[in-house]
Amino acid sequence: MKKNKLYLFIILACFVGYGWLFFLSQIHHQTQDFDLTVCLLKRTTSIPCPSCGTSRAVMEISKGNVISSVFINPFGILVALIMLLSPFWIGYDFLLKKDTFYQFYQNVEAFLRKRKIAIACIVLVLINWIWNINKNL
């Protein structure tokens, strides 16, 4: 992916993510019993996907409840870090006409393409998925 497309994609994803979190917080303040499951897998099969609960996990982090967030879904920490750091990092690159975020992205992508690393990541996702199913998330 080219630098400008990546930066635009990340900024838009963060914008949508912040909007989604704001929407969830407003719904949560209005009613505690509102079920807003958007996961197609869970809606059709009642089985949670590996990322089910990530929004709630990020919401818990925003309240300072990191341990609770990890128990909901460990992916929440990764998503929260990306949502917090990437807009500032991309802004830094934009203002100083650098490409440090893009270089970091390329390095991470190359690292994740290594067979052993990819297999380890897949195993972690599967473990998280099994955990989500066992928690009846």
mmCIF file of C-alpha atoms in Angstrom:
data_model
loop_
_atom_site.group_PDB
_atom_site.id
_atom_site.type_symbol
_atom_site.label_atom_id
_atom_site.label_comp_id
_atom_site.label_asym_id
_atom_site.label_seq_id
_atom_site.Cartn_x
_atom_site.Cartn_y
_atom_site.Cartn_z
ATOM 1 C CA MET A 1 0.000 0.000 0.000
ATOM 2 C CA LYS A 2 1.315 3.432 -0.886
ATOM 3 C CA LYS A 3 2.056 5.929 1.874
ATOM 4 C CA ASN A 4 -0.773 8.375 1.142
ATOM 5 C CA LYS A 5 -3.370 5.592 0.852
ATOM 6 C CA LEU A 6 -2.188 4.047 4.112
ATOM 7 C CA TYR A 7 -2.280 7.368 5.951
ATOM 8 C CA LEU A 8 -5.747 8.173 4.606
ATOM 9 C CA PHE A 9 -7.027 4.690 5.455
ATOM 10 C CA ILE A 10 -5.676 4.832 9.029
ATOM 11 C CA ILE A 11 -7.028 8.340 9.655
ATOM 12 C CA LEU A 12 -10.458 7.389 8.282
ATOM 13 C CA ALA A 13 -10.485 4.158 10.302
ATOM 14 C CA CYS A 14 -9.623 6.105 13.461
ATOM 15 C CA PHE A 15 -12.322 8.672 12.684
ATOM 16 C CA VAL A 16 -14.914 5.916 12.206
ATOM 17 C CA GLY A 17 -13.645 4.173 15.352
ATOM 18 C CA TYR A 18 -13.926 7.311 17.466
ATOM 19 C CA GLY A 19 -17.411 7.902 16.057
ATOM 20 C CA TRP A 20 -18.411 4.317 16.881
ATOM 21 C CA LEU A 21 -17.077 4.635 20.438
ATOM 22 C CA PHE A 22 -18.925 7.934 20.893
ATOM 23 C CA PHE A 23 -22.134 6.322 19.605
ATOM 24 C CA LEU A 24 -21.702 3.366 21.962
ATOM 25 C CA SER A 25 -21.067 5.647 24.926
ATOM 26 C CA GLN A 26 -24.239 7.627 24.159
ATOM 27 C CA ILE A 27 -26.317 4.451 23.811
ATOM 28 C CA HIS A 28 -24.818 3.097 27.042
ATOM 29 C CA HIS A 29 -25.751 6.296 28.929
ATOM 30 C CA GLN A 30 -29.329 6.145 27.651
ATOM 31 C CA THR A 31 -29.994 2.476 28.379
ATOM 32 C CA GLN A 32 -27.992 -0.269 30.058
ATOM 33 C CA ASP A 33 -29.888 -3.150 28.414
ATOM 34 C CA PHE A 34 -29.364 -2.212 24.771
ATOM 35 C CA ASP A 35 -27.899 -5.104 22.735
ATOM 36 C CA LEU A 36 -25.969 -3.782 19.758
ATOM 37 C CA THR A 37 -24.221 -6.780 18.239
ATOM 38 C CA VAL A 38 -22.913 -5.862 14.797
ATOM 39 C CA CYS A 39 -20.809 -8.990 14.261
ATOM 40 C CA LEU A 40 -22.309 -10.888 11.335
ATOM 41 C CA LEU A 41 -20.869 -14.198 12.523
ATOM 42 C CA LYS A 42 -22.397 -13.820 15.966
ATOM 43 C CA ARG A 43 -25.723 -12.593 14.561
ATOM 44 C CA THR A 44 -26.053 -15.561 12.197
ATOM 45 C CA THR A 45 -24.480 -18.390 14.223
ATOM 46 C CA SER A 46 -24.484 -17.048 17.808
ATOM 47 C CA ILE A 47 -20.742 -17.852 17.884
ATOM 48 C CA PRO A 48 -18.524 -14.834 18.623
ATOM 49 C CA CYS A 49 -15.681 -14.054 16.228
ATOM 50 C CA PRO A 50 -12.108 -13.478 17.478
ATOM 51 C CA SER A 51 -12.635 -9.710 17.550
ATOM 52 C CA CYS A 52 -16.018 -9.746 19.309
ATOM 53 C CA GLY A 53 -15.814 -7.520 22.367
ATOM 54 C CA THR A 54 -13.064 -5.281 21.021
ATOM 55 C CA SER A 55 -15.265 -2.169 21.162
ATOM 56 C CA ARG A 56 -16.190 -2.897 24.780
ATOM 57 C CA ALA A 57 -12.525 -3.569 25.564
ATOM 58 C CA VAL A 58 -11.502 -0.184 24.124
ATOM 59 C CA MET A 59 -14.312 1.479 26.098
ATOM 60 C CA GLU A 60 -12.959 -0.135 29.279
ATOM 61 C CA ILE A 61 -9.469 1.189 28.505
ATOM 62 C CA SER A 62 -10.935 4.678 28.048
ATOM 63 C CA LYS A 63 -12.365 4.355 31.574
ATOM 64 C CA GLY A 64 -8.971 3.251 32.925
ATOM 65 C CA ASN A 65 -9.992 -0.392 33.389
ATOM 66 C CA VAL A 66 -7.106 -2.090 31.565
ATOM 67 C CA ILE A 67 -7.439 -5.440 33.358
ATOM 68 C CA SER A 68 -11.163 -5.579 32.606
ATOM 69 C CA SER A 69 -10.360 -4.723 28.989
ATOM 70 C CA VAL A 70 -7.945 -7.645 28.688
ATOM 71 C CA PHE A 71 -10.569 -10.029 30.047
ATOM 72 C CA ILE A 72 -13.137 -8.791 27.529
ATOM 73 C CA ASN A 73 -10.783 -9.046 24.537
ATOM 74 C CA PRO A 74 -6.991 -8.576 24.477
ATOM 75 C CA PHE A 75 -7.264 -7.149 20.947
ATOM 76 C CA GLY A 76 -8.723 -4.032 22.584
ATOM 77 C CA ILE A 77 -5.284 -2.974 23.785
ATOM 78 C CA LEU A 78 -3.852 -3.166 20.275
ATOM 79 C CA VAL A 79 -6.803 -1.295 18.783
ATOM 80 C CA ALA A 80 -6.671 1.389 21.498
ATOM 81 C CA LEU A 81 -2.935 1.902 20.940
ATOM 82 C CA ILE A 82 -3.433 2.241 17.190
ATOM 83 C CA MET A 83 -6.337 4.659 17.667
ATOM 84 C CA LEU A 84 -4.386 6.769 20.148
ATOM 85 C CA LEU A 85 -0.954 6.854 18.552
ATOM 86 C CA SER A 86 -1.452 6.715 14.795
ATOM 87 C CA PRO A 87 -3.245 10.067 14.272
ATOM 88 C CA PHE A 88 -0.480 11.902 16.148
ATOM 89 C CA TRP A 89 2.252 9.926 14.410
ATOM 90 C CA ILE A 90 0.741 10.569 10.977
ATOM 91 C CA GLY A 91 0.311 14.245 11.891
ATOM 92 C CA TYR A 92 3.984 14.371 12.873
ATOM 93 C CA ASP A 93 4.965 12.858 9.526
ATOM 94 C CA PHE A 94 2.702 15.268 7.663
ATOM 95 C CA LEU A 95 4.016 18.373 9.422
ATOM 96 C CA LEU A 96 7.682 17.418 9.131
ATOM 97 C CA LYS A 97 7.325 15.804 5.689
ATOM 98 C CA LYS A 98 8.618 12.457 6.924
ATOM 99 C CA ASP A 99 7.469 8.873 6.497
ATOM 100 C CA THR A 100 8.329 7.283 9.848
ATOM 101 C CA PHE A 101 4.855 5.773 10.299
ATOM 102 C CA TYR A 102 4.982 4.289 6.806
ATOM 103 C CA GLN A 103 8.437 2.823 7.443
ATOM 104 C CA PHE A 104 7.185 1.341 10.721
ATOM 105 C CA TYR A 105 4.184 -0.149 8.909
ATOM 106 C CA GLN A 106 6.444 -1.721 6.279
ATOM 107 C CA ASN A 107 8.752 -3.168 8.949
ATOM 108 C CA VAL A 108 5.823 -4.635 10.899
ATOM 109 C CA GLU A 109 4.316 -6.057 7.720
ATOM 110 C CA ALA A 110 7.640 -7.689 6.758
ATOM 111 C CA PHE A 111 7.977 -9.095 10.286
ATOM 112 C CA LEU A 112 4.449 -10.548 10.238
ATOM 113 C CA ARG A 113 5.078 -12.183 6.846
ATOM 114 C CA LYS A 114 7.734 -14.453 8.339
ATOM 115 C CA ARG A 115 6.307 -17.961 8.432
ATOM 116 C CA LYS A 116 6.963 -18.649 12.130
ATOM 117 C CA ILE A 117 5.642 -15.268 13.201
ATOM 118 C CA ALA A 118 2.531 -15.615 11.014
ATOM 119 C CA ILE A 119 1.820 -19.071 12.443
ATOM 120 C CA ALA A 120 2.281 -17.780 16.002
ATOM 121 C CA CYS A 121 -0.128 -14.895 15.311
ATOM 122 C CA ILE A 122 -2.695 -17.259 13.793
ATOM 123 C CA VAL A 123 -2.431 -19.525 16.844
ATOM 124 C CA LEU A 124 -2.939 -16.522 19.152
ATOM 125 C CA VAL A 125 -6.023 -15.453 17.199
ATOM 126 C CA LEU A 126 -7.409 -18.997 17.388
ATOM 127 C CA ILE A 127 -6.747 -19.134 21.140
ATOM 128 C CA ASN A 128 -8.533 -15.797 21.542
ATOM 129 C CA TRP A 129 -11.427 -17.107 19.459
ATOM 130 C CA ILE A 130 -11.745 -20.240 21.599
ATOM 131 C CA TRP A 131 -11.591 -18.058 24.707
ATOM 132 C CA ASN A 132 -14.350 -15.793 23.322
ATOM 133 C CA ILE A 133 -16.517 -18.835 22.643
ATOM 134 C CA ASN A 134 -15.884 -20.239 26.140
ATOM 135 C CA LYS A 135 -16.710 -16.874 27.735
ATOM 136 C CA ASN A 136 -19.956 -16.889 25.748
ATOM 137 C CA LEU A 137 -19.079 -13.353 24.705
#
